[in-house]
Coordinates of C-alpha atoms and ligand atoms in Angstrom, one line a residue:
Chain A
M1 CA 74.4 -1.0 -45.7
S2 CA 70.6 -0.6 -45.3
K3 CA 69.1 1.6 -42.7
Q4 CA 68.7 0.4 -39.1
L5 CA 65.0 -0.4 -38.5
V6 CA 65.3 -1.2 -34.8
H7 CA 67.3 1.1 -32.5
I8 CA 68.1 -0.3 -29.1
K9 CA 68.9 2.0 -26.2
G10 CA 69.5 1.3 -22.6
T11 CA 67.9 3.5 -19.9
K12 CA 67.4 3.4 -16.2
E13 CA 64.0 1.9 -16.7
G14 CA 65.2 -0.8 -19.0
L15 CA 65.5 -1.0 -22.8
V16 CA 63.9 1.4 -25.3
L17 CA 63.3 -0.1 -28.8
R18 CA 62.8 2.7 -31.3
L19 CA 61.2 1.2 -34.3
D20 CA 61.5 2.8 -37.8
D21 CA 58.1 4.2 -38.9
Q22 CA 58.8 4.5 -42.6
C23 CA 59.6 0.9 -43.7
A24 CA 57.0 -1.8 -44.5
Y25 CA 55.5 -3.5 -41.5
A26 CA 56.7 -6.9 -42.7
E27 CA 60.3 -5.6 -42.9
L28 CA 60.0 -4.3 -39.4
V29 CA 58.7 -7.6 -38.1
E30 CA 61.5 -9.5 -39.8
E31 CA 64.2 -7.1 -38.4
L32 CA 62.7 -7.2 -34.9
E33 CA 62.7 -11.0 -34.8
R34 CA 66.3 -11.0 -35.9
K35 CA 67.4 -8.4 -33.3
V36 CA 65.5 -10.1 -30.5
S37 CA 66.9 -13.6 -31.3
E38 CA 70.5 -12.4 -31.5
G39 CA 70.4 -10.3 -28.3
S40 CA 72.0 -11.9 -25.3
I41 CA 70.6 -10.3 -22.1
D42 CA 71.1 -11.7 -18.7
G43 CA 68.1 -11.6 -16.3
K44 CA 64.8 -9.9 -16.8
V45 CA 64.5 -6.5 -18.4
D46 CA 61.6 -4.1 -19.1
V47 CA 61.2 -2.9 -22.6
Q48 CA 59.4 0.1 -24.0
L49 CA 58.4 0.1 -27.7
H50 CA 58.5 3.5 -29.4
L51 CA 56.5 3.4 -32.7
G52 CA 57.0 6.9 -33.8
N53 CA 54.5 8.0 -36.4
R54 CA 53.4 4.4 -37.4
Y55 CA 49.8 3.5 -36.7
L56 CA 49.4 -0.1 -35.6
S57 CA 46.2 -2.1 -35.1
N58 CA 45.7 -3.9 -31.8
A59 CA 46.5 -7.2 -33.5
Q60 CA 49.8 -5.8 -34.9
Q61 CA 50.8 -4.3 -31.6
E62 CA 50.2 -7.7 -29.9
E63 CA 52.3 -9.4 -32.6
L64 CA 55.2 -7.1 -31.9
I65 CA 54.9 -7.5 -28.2
A66 CA 54.8 -11.3 -28.6
I67 CA 58.0 -11.2 -30.7
V68 CA 59.9 -9.1 -28.1
Q69 CA 58.7 -11.3 -25.3
S70 CA 59.3 -14.6 -27.1
P71 CA 62.8 -15.3 -25.7
G72 CA 61.3 -15.0 -22.2
N73 CA 63.6 -12.5 -20.6
M74 CA 62.1 -9.3 -22.0
H75 CA 58.9 -7.8 -20.8
V76 CA 57.1 -5.0 -22.7
S77 CA 56.0 -2.4 -20.2
K78 CA 54.8 0.3 -22.5
V79 CA 54.0 1.0 -26.2
H80 CA 54.4 4.6 -27.3
S81 CA 52.9 5.9 -30.4
D82 CA 52.8 9.4 -31.7
V83 CA 49.6 8.8 -33.7
I84 CA 46.0 7.7 -33.0
T85 CA 43.0 7.3 -35.3
I86 CA 40.5 10.0 -35.8
E87 CA 38.0 7.7 -34.0
E88 CA 40.2 7.4 -30.9
S89 CA 40.8 11.1 -31.0
N90 CA 37.1 11.9 -31.1
E91 CA 36.5 9.6 -28.2
R92 CA 39.2 11.4 -26.3
V93 CA 37.8 14.8 -27.1
L94 CA 34.4 13.6 -25.9
T95 CA 35.5 12.2 -22.6
E96 CA 37.6 15.3 -21.9
Q97 CA 34.7 17.6 -22.8
R98 CA 32.6 19.3 -20.1
E99 CA 29.0 19.5 -21.0
T100 CA 26.3 21.7 -19.4
Y101 CA 22.6 20.9 -18.9
V102 CA 20.4 23.8 -17.9
G103 CA 17.1 22.7 -16.5
I104 CA 15.6 20.3 -14.0
V105 CA 16.2 16.6 -14.3
R106 CA 12.8 15.3 -13.4
S107 CA 11.4 12.0 -12.3
G108 CA 12.0 9.4 -15.1
Q109 CA 14.4 11.6 -17.1
I110 CA 18.0 10.5 -17.8
I111 CA 20.7 13.1 -18.8
K112 CA 23.9 11.6 -20.2
A113 CA 27.3 13.0 -21.0
D114 CA 30.5 11.4 -22.2
G115 CA 32.8 13.5 -20.1
D116 CA 32.1 15.7 -17.1
I117 CA 28.7 17.4 -16.8
V118 CA 27.5 20.5 -15.0
V119 CA 23.8 20.5 -14.3
I120 CA 22.4 24.0 -13.6
G121 CA 19.2 23.0 -11.9
D122 CA 17.9 20.3 -9.6
V123 CA 18.0 16.6 -10.0
N124 CA 14.7 15.4 -8.6
P125 CA 13.9 12.0 -7.1
N126 CA 13.9 9.3 -9.8
G127 CA 15.8 11.6 -12.1
K128 CA 19.2 10.4 -13.2
V129 CA 22.5 12.0 -14.4
E130 CA 25.0 9.7 -16.0
A131 CA 28.5 10.9 -16.9
G132 CA 31.7 9.4 -18.2
G133 CA 33.5 11.9 -15.9
S134 CA 32.5 13.9 -12.9
I135 CA 29.1 15.4 -12.1
F136 CA 28.6 18.9 -10.7
V137 CA 25.1 19.8 -9.8
L138 CA 24.4 23.5 -9.2
G139 CA 21.2 22.8 -7.4
N140 CA 19.6 20.1 -5.3
L141 CA 20.8 16.6 -6.1
R142 CA 17.9 14.4 -4.9
G143 CA 17.9 11.7 -7.6
I144 CA 20.5 9.3 -8.9
A145 CA 24.0 10.3 -10.0
H146 CA 26.4 7.9 -11.8
A147 CA 29.9 9.3 -12.4
G148 CA 32.7 7.6 -14.2
A149 CA 30.1 5.4 -15.9
N150 CA 32.7 4.1 -18.4
G151 CA 35.3 3.2 -15.7
E152 CA 36.9 6.5 -14.8
K153 CA 37.4 5.8 -11.1
E154 CA 38.8 9.3 -10.4
S155 CA 35.4 10.9 -11.1
I156 CA 33.6 12.7 -8.3
I157 CA 30.1 13.9 -7.6
V158 CA 29.5 17.4 -6.2
A159 CA 26.2 19.2 -5.6
S160 CA 25.2 22.4 -4.0
H161 CA 22.8 20.3 -1.9
F162 CA 23.8 16.7 -1.7
E163 CA 20.9 14.4 -0.9
P164 CA 20.8 11.8 -3.7
T165 CA 18.9 8.5 -3.4
H166 CA 21.7 6.5 -5.2
V167 CA 25.3 7.3 -5.7
L168 CA 27.2 5.4 -8.4
I169 CA 30.9 5.8 -9.4
D170 CA 32.4 3.4 -11.9
N171 CA 30.6 0.1 -11.1
L172 CA 30.1 0.8 -7.4
I173 CA 26.6 1.5 -6.1
E174 CA 25.6 3.1 -2.9
V175 CA 22.0 3.3 -1.8
M176 CA 21.8 6.3 0.4
S177 CA 20.0 5.7 3.6
N178 CA 19.7 7.6 6.8
E179 CA 22.6 5.7 8.2
K180 CA 25.0 8.3 6.9
P181 CA 24.8 11.1 9.4
F182 CA 28.0 12.6 8.0
V183 CA 26.4 13.1 4.6
K184 CA 23.2 14.4 6.2
E185 CA 24.9 16.9 8.4
N186 CA 27.1 18.2 5.6
S187 CA 24.8 18.0 2.7
D188 CA 25.5 21.5 1.6
Q189 CA 29.3 21.1 1.4
I190 CA 30.1 17.5 0.4
F191 CA 31.3 15.4 -2.5
A192 CA 31.5 11.7 -3.3
Y193 CA 34.5 9.8 -4.6
I194 CA 36.1 6.4 -4.6
N195 CA 38.7 6.2 -1.8
R196 CA 42.0 4.3 -1.7
D197 CA 40.3 1.2 -0.4
G198 CA 38.0 1.2 -3.5
I199 CA 34.9 2.3 -1.5
I200 CA 32.6 5.2 -2.2
S201 CA 33.1 7.8 0.5
Y202 CA 32.2 11.3 1.3
E203 CA 34.3 14.3 2.3
R204 CA 33.9 18.0 2.8
L205 CA 34.4 20.1 -0.3
Q206 CA 37.7 21.6 1.0
E207 CA 39.2 18.1 0.7
V208 CA 38.7 17.9 -3.1
R209 CA 42.0 19.7 -3.6
K210 CA 43.9 17.1 -1.7
I211 CA 42.0 14.1 -2.8
R212 CA 41.7 14.9 -6.5
P213 CA 44.5 17.4 -7.2
L214 CA 44.3 16.8 -11.0
L215 CA 40.7 18.1 -11.2
S216 CA 42.1 21.6 -10.9
T217 CA 43.2 22.8 -14.3
V218 CA 43.6 26.4 -13.6
K219 CA 47.0 27.4 -12.2
G220 CA 47.7 30.2 -9.8
G221 CA 45.1 32.0 -7.8
S222 CA 47.3 34.6 -6.2
Chain B
M1 CA -9.1 31.8 -32.0
G2 CA -9.5 30.1 -28.6
E3 CA -6.9 28.4 -26.4
A4 CA -6.7 24.7 -25.6
I5 CA -5.6 23.7 -22.0
V6 CA -5.0 20.1 -21.0
I7 CA -5.5 19.2 -17.4
T8 CA -3.3 16.4 -16.4
S9 CA -1.5 14.8 -13.4
G10 CA 0.2 11.5 -14.0
K11 CA -1.3 9.9 -10.9
G12 CA -4.9 9.0 -10.9
G13 CA -7.7 10.3 -8.7
V14 CA -6.1 13.6 -7.7
G15 CA -8.9 15.7 -9.2
K16 CA -8.3 16.3 -12.9
T17 CA -12.0 15.7 -13.8
T18 CA -13.2 17.8 -10.9
T19 CA -10.8 20.6 -11.9
T20 CA -11.9 20.4 -15.5
A21 CA -15.6 20.6 -14.6
N22 CA -15.1 23.5 -12.2
L23 CA -12.8 25.6 -14.2
G24 CA -14.9 25.1 -17.2
T25 CA -18.0 26.2 -15.3
A26 CA -16.2 29.2 -13.7
L27 CA -14.9 30.4 -17.1
A28 CA -18.4 30.1 -18.5
L29 CA -19.8 32.0 -15.6
Q30 CA -17.3 34.8 -16.5
G31 CA -18.9 34.9 -19.9
K32 CA -16.4 32.8 -21.9
K33 CA -17.4 30.2 -24.4
V34 CA -16.0 27.0 -23.1
C35 CA -15.9 23.4 -24.5
L36 CA -14.8 20.6 -22.2
V37 CA -13.3 17.5 -23.9
D38 CA -13.2 14.2 -22.0
T39 CA -10.4 12.1 -23.3
D40 CA -10.6 9.4 -20.7
I41 CA -11.9 6.8 -23.2
G42 CA -13.4 3.8 -21.5
L43 CA -13.7 5.5 -18.1
R44 CA -15.6 8.7 -18.9
N45 CA -17.0 10.6 -15.9
L46 CA -16.7 14.3 -16.7
D47 CA -20.3 14.0 -17.9
L48 CA -21.4 12.7 -14.4
V49 CA -19.6 15.4 -12.5
L50 CA -21.5 18.0 -14.7
G51 CA -24.7 16.1 -14.4
L52 CA -25.0 15.8 -18.2
D53 CA -24.7 12.0 -18.5
N54 CA -28.3 11.3 -19.4
R55 CA -28.1 13.7 -22.4
I56 CA -25.3 12.1 -24.3
I57 CA -26.0 10.9 -27.8
Y58 CA -22.7 10.8 -29.6
D59 CA -19.2 10.8 -28.3
L60 CA -15.6 11.7 -29.1
V61 CA -15.0 8.4 -31.1
D62 CA -18.2 8.9 -33.1
V63 CA -16.8 12.3 -34.1
V64 CA -13.4 11.1 -35.0
E65 CA -14.7 8.2 -37.0
G66 CA -17.1 10.4 -38.9
R67 CA -20.4 9.0 -37.6
C68 CA -21.5 12.5 -36.7
K69 CA -20.5 16.2 -36.8
I70 CA -18.8 17.8 -33.8
H71 CA -21.8 20.0 -33.0
Q72 CA -24.1 16.9 -32.9
A73 CA -22.0 15.3 -30.2
L74 CA -21.6 18.4 -28.0
V75 CA -23.8 18.4 -24.9
R76 CA -24.9 21.8 -23.8
D77 CA -25.0 22.8 -20.1
K78 CA -28.3 24.7 -19.7
R79 CA -27.3 26.2 -16.4
V80 CA -24.8 28.5 -17.9
D81 CA -26.7 29.7 -21.0
D82 CA -25.0 28.7 -24.2
K83 CA -21.6 29.1 -22.8
L84 CA -20.6 25.6 -21.7
F85 CA -20.4 22.5 -23.8
L86 CA -19.1 19.0 -23.3
L87 CA -17.7 16.6 -25.8
P88 CA -18.0 13.2 -23.9
A89 CA -15.6 10.4 -24.1
A90 CA -16.6 7.1 -25.6
Q91 CA -17.5 4.4 -23.2
T92 CA -16.0 1.7 -25.5
T93 CA -13.0 0.1 -24.0
D94 CA -10.6 0.5 -26.9
K95 CA -8.3 3.3 -25.8
N96 CA -6.5 3.3 -29.2
A97 CA -9.6 4.3 -31.1
V98 CA -8.2 7.8 -31.3
T99 CA -4.8 9.0 -32.5
P100 CA -3.0 12.2 -31.5
E101 CA -3.3 13.6 -35.0
Q102 CA -7.1 13.2 -34.9
M103 CA -7.2 14.9 -31.5
K104 CA -5.1 17.7 -32.9
S105 CA -7.4 18.5 -35.8
L106 CA -10.5 18.1 -33.6
V107 CA -9.2 20.6 -31.1
E108 CA -8.1 23.0 -33.9
E109 CA -11.7 22.9 -35.1
L110 CA -13.1 23.6 -31.6
K111 CA -10.7 26.5 -31.1
R112 CA -12.3 28.3 -34.0
E113 CA -15.6 28.5 -32.1
Y114 CA -14.7 28.5 -28.4
D115 CA -12.6 30.8 -26.2
Y116 CA -11.4 27.9 -24.1
I117 CA -11.1 24.2 -24.7
L118 CA -10.4 22.3 -21.5
I119 CA -9.1 18.8 -22.1
D120 CA -9.6 16.3 -19.3
C121 CA -6.7 13.9 -19.5
P122 CA -6.7 10.3 -18.2
A123 CA -4.2 9.1 -15.6
G124 CA -0.9 7.6 -16.8
I125 CA 1.6 8.5 -19.5
E126 CA 0.3 6.2 -22.3
Q127 CA -1.8 6.7 -25.4
G128 CA -4.6 8.5 -23.6
Y129 CA -2.1 11.1 -22.2
K130 CA -0.6 11.5 -25.7
N131 CA -4.0 12.1 -27.2
A132 CA -5.0 14.6 -24.5
V133 CA -1.8 16.6 -24.9
A134 CA -1.7 16.5 -28.7
G135 CA -3.9 19.6 -29.4
A136 CA -3.1 21.6 -26.3
D137 CA -1.5 25.0 -26.2
R138 CA -1.0 25.0 -22.5
A139 CA -1.1 22.5 -19.6
I140 CA -2.2 22.5 -16.1
V141 CA -0.8 19.9 -13.8
V142 CA -2.9 18.8 -10.8
T143 CA -1.4 17.3 -7.7
T144 CA -2.3 16.7 -4.1
P145 CA 0.1 17.2 -1.1
E146 CA 1.2 13.6 -1.2
I147 CA 4.7 12.4 -2.2
S148 CA 3.4 9.9 -4.7
A149 CA 1.3 12.5 -6.5
V150 CA 4.1 15.0 -6.5
R151 CA 6.5 12.5 -8.0
D152 CA 4.1 11.7 -10.7
A153 CA 3.5 15.4 -11.3
D154 CA 7.3 15.8 -11.7
R155 CA 7.3 13.0 -14.3
I156 CA 4.5 14.5 -16.2
I157 CA 6.1 18.0 -16.1
G158 CA 9.3 16.4 -17.6
L159 CA 7.2 15.0 -20.4
L160 CA 5.3 18.2 -21.0
E161 CA 8.5 20.2 -21.2
Q162 CA 9.4 18.1 -24.2
E163 CA 6.3 19.2 -26.0
S164 CA 6.1 22.5 -27.9
I165 CA 3.7 24.1 -25.4
E166 CA 4.1 26.7 -22.8
P167 CA 5.6 25.8 -19.4
P168 CA 2.9 24.0 -17.4
K169 CA 1.3 25.5 -14.4
L170 CA 0.4 23.8 -11.1
I171 CA -2.7 23.3 -9.1
I172 CA -2.5 21.8 -5.6
N173 CA -5.8 20.1 -4.8
R174 CA -7.2 18.7 -1.6
I175 CA -5.2 20.8 0.7
R176 CA -5.9 20.1 4.4
K177 CA -4.6 22.8 6.7
D178 CA -4.4 20.4 9.7
L179 CA -2.2 17.9 7.9
M180 CA 0.1 20.6 6.5
K181 CA 0.5 22.3 9.9
N182 CA 1.6 19.2 11.7
G183 CA 3.8 18.1 8.8
D184 CA 1.8 15.0 7.8
A185 CA 1.3 16.5 4.3
L186 CA 3.8 18.3 2.1
D187 CA 3.4 22.1 2.4
I188 CA 2.7 24.4 -0.5
N189 CA 6.2 25.7 -0.5
E190 CA 7.9 22.3 -0.5
I191 CA 5.8 21.2 -3.5
T192 CA 6.4 24.3 -5.6
T193 CA 10.1 24.4 -4.9
H194 CA 10.4 20.6 -5.7
L195 CA 8.5 21.0 -9.0
S196 CA 9.7 24.5 -9.7
I197 CA 6.8 25.6 -11.9
D198 CA 4.4 28.4 -11.4
L199 CA 1.6 27.8 -9.0
L200 CA -1.8 28.6 -10.6
G201 CA -3.7 28.0 -7.4
I202 CA -4.8 25.8 -4.6
V203 CA -8.1 24.1 -3.7
I204 CA -8.9 22.9 -0.2
D205 CA -10.1 19.5 0.5
S206 CA -13.8 19.7 1.2
E207 CA -16.7 17.2 1.5
D208 CA -18.8 19.8 -0.5
V209 CA -16.7 18.8 -3.6
I210 CA -17.7 15.2 -3.3
S211 CA -21.3 15.8 -2.6
S212 CA -21.7 18.4 -5.3
S213 CA -20.0 16.0 -7.8
N214 CA -22.4 13.3 -6.8
K215 CA -25.3 15.7 -7.5
G216 CA -23.8 16.6 -10.9
E217 CA -23.4 20.2 -9.9
P218 CA -19.9 21.6 -9.9
I219 CA -18.9 23.2 -6.6
V220 CA -18.2 26.6 -8.2
M221 CA -22.0 27.0 -8.6
D222 CA -22.0 27.4 -4.8
P223 CA -20.5 30.8 -4.0
N224 CA -20.3 30.0 -0.3
S225 CA -17.9 27.1 -0.4
K226 CA -14.2 27.8 0.1
A227 CA -13.3 25.1 -2.4
S228 CA -15.4 27.0 -4.9
L229 CA -13.4 30.2 -4.2
G230 CA -10.2 28.3 -5.1
Y231 CA -11.6 27.3 -8.5
R232 CA -12.9 30.8 -9.1
N233 CA -9.6 32.3 -8.3
I234 CA -7.9 30.0 -10.7
A235 CA -10.3 30.8 -13.4
R236 CA -9.6 34.5 -12.9
R237 CA -5.9 33.9 -13.1
I238 CA -6.4 32.0 -16.4
L239 CA -8.1 35.1 -17.7
G240 CA -5.1 37.1 -16.8
E241 CA -6.1 38.7 -13.5
S242 CA -3.6 38.7 -10.7
V243 CA -5.4 37.3 -7.7
P244 CA -3.5 36.8 -4.5
L245 CA -3.2 33.2 -3.1
M246 CA -6.0 32.6 -0.7
S247 CA -5.1 31.7 2.9
I248 CA -5.7 28.1 3.9
E249 CA -7.1 29.1 7.3
D250 CA -10.0 27.1 8.3
H251 CA -13.2 28.5 6.9
S252 CA -15.3 26.8 9.7
K253 CA -14.0 29.3 12.3
G254 CA -16.6 31.0 14.2
M255 CA -17.3 34.7 13.5
F256 CA -15.8 35.7 16.8
K257 CA -12.5 33.9 16.1
K258 CA -12.4 35.4 12.6
L259 CA -12.7 38.8 14.1
I260 CA -9.9 38.1 16.5
S261 CA -7.7 36.9 13.8
I262 CA -8.4 40.0 11.8
F263 CA -7.4 42.3 14.7
S264 CA -4.4 40.3 15.7
R265 CA -2.7 40.5 12.4
Ligands
ATP301 N1 -10.9 19.4 -3.4 C1 -11.5 18.2 -3.2 N2 -12.0 17.9 -2.0 C2 -12.6 16.7 -1.8 N3 -12.7 15.8 -2.7 C3 -12.2 16.0 -3.9 C4 -11.5 17.2 -4.2 N4 -11.1 17.1 -5.5 C5 -11.5 15.9 -5.9 N5 -12.1 15.2 -5.0 C6 -12.6 13.9 -5.1 O1 -11.6 13.0 -5.4 C7 -12.1 11.9 -6.3 C8 -11.3 11.9 -7.6 O2 -11.5 13.1 -8.3 P1 -11.4 13.1 -9.9 O3 -12.3 12.1 -10.4 O4 -11.7 14.6 -10.3 O5 -9.9 12.7 -10.1 P2 -9.2 12.4 -11.5 O6 -7.9 12.9 -11.4 O7 -10.0 12.9 -12.6 O8 -9.3 10.8 -11.4 P3 -8.9 9.8 -12.7 O9 -7.4 9.8 -12.7 O10 -9.5 8.5 -12.2 O11 -9.5 10.4 -13.9 C9 -13.5 12.3 -6.5 O12 -14.3 11.5 -5.7 C10 -13.7 13.7 -6.2 O13 -14.9 14.1 -5.7
MG302 MG1 -10.8 11.8 -14.4

C-alpha cells in the first residue's frame, strides 16, 4: 500500500489535516480531493492545514483551501507552514529590526524605517519620521510622526518631549491642536497609540506596560 | 589657500546681502584679503550695498562663459585699500546660466589669491542655492527672530548637513530687544535650541543699517553703531578669536542710566 499523503486528526479546535511534504503537488491535490469527498462529517467544522516543509505559492494555497471547503461543511481556519521564502524572511527581519537615527530631523526631511526607530535628537516642525513599527524620540518631537505605516496597529509613538504637529498610526491621522489639554500638560511623559475603539489616544508612560505588554522583550527586572 | 564661506538663509530678505557686505568689509578692515561673490543672478544688489554698482564692467556669467578673465570682472573697493573685491552677479534673468561645477572651479581659483571668499546666496533652495553652496568650505545661516525665518533656516541647515562641508553656524539678525522682552519675537535661546547649531553672533535691528545700505556704505565703517559692533564681533569670531556675545540692552540709554546699570549689576 502506498504512503498516506493526508493525515486527518481530530482536536478540540476541529480537524487538523497534515499534508505530506515529499510527494508531488499534483498527487497531493488528487489525494486531498478524494479524502474530502469521501469524508462524511455532520455539521460545520474548522480545519487547520499543516503543510510541513512544503512551500506553496498563494495560488496553490488557495487551491487547497478551495478543495477542502468545496463540500461546504469544512472551513479552513489556519494554514501552517514550516517554510517561508528568503524574500518573506527578509521582510520579516526588516520589520522586526530596530533602527537608530542620530541627528536632528529638520524641516522638510523625512526619516524612514521598516521596523521600529529610535531617533536620538529632535524632530523639528515640518520634519517627519515614518516607521513600520513604533517610534521612540529621545528628544523633542515637534514635527510629524507616522508609526505603523504599513498597517501595524499595535505601534506606539513615544518622545521625551511630546509636542508633534501631526500624529499618524496605521492609516489614522490626528492633527494636534490646542484642544488636547491632557497632551499639553503631560508632554514630557506621554505616548500615543490606537485604543480598543480604534482611535488614536494618549496615555501616561507608565500605562505602556499595561496597554502594550508585548513591547517589553526583556524578562525579569528583579 | 583661502576659505570660502557661503551666506545663506532659505527665506528671503533676512539680511544675507547686508551680512555679506559687512562681514567682508570687517574682515578686510582686519587686514584680510577678501573677495565677495554675488550669486543672486538676476537680482544682484550686493554691489549697491557696497556702493560699487557704477563701476561694474563684467560679471559672474561673463567670467564663467569666458568673455573675460576673473580679475577683469572684480571690482575693487577703494575704501579698504586693495583688500576688498567684488565679483558681481549678472543682471541677466537666466538663473541657469551657471552650473555648480563652474562655481566650484571659480571659487577654487579665487581661494588661491584671497584669504576669504564670501558667497552671497539667493533666497530659496533651487539652482541658485546649489550654485552658491557648490564651492563653499563653510556656511553661515542668517535668520531673524521670526518663526517663518527660523523654519526656513531649519530646512536650509538640513540641506547643508547633507553637503560635505563643516556644520553651519548661525547669525540672528534684526534683533529687537523690546519684542524679545515681551515675547513678541522668539528669543535667542529658543532659536538656538530649536536649530541646535552654534551661534556665530547677533546683530540688532537698526535704522542705521538701512540708511547706510542706501548710501552704499556698509554699517561696519561706522564704529559708533551697535549693529556695526555685532558685525565686527562676528568677523573676529570668524578669525578665531573668542568674543563674548554682546548684550542686547538698548544702546540709546542715557549715560546716567548706563551708569546705574553698571553699578546695579
Ligand atoms: N540689522 C538690520 N537692521 C535693520 N535693517 C536691516 C538689518 N539687516 C538687514 N536689514 C534690511 O533688510 C532688508 C533686506 O536685507 P538684505 O537685502 O540684506 O536681505 P537678503 O537676505 O539679502 O534678501 P534677498 O533674499 O532678497 O537676497 C534691507 O532693506 C536691509 O537694509
Ligand atoms: Mg540678497
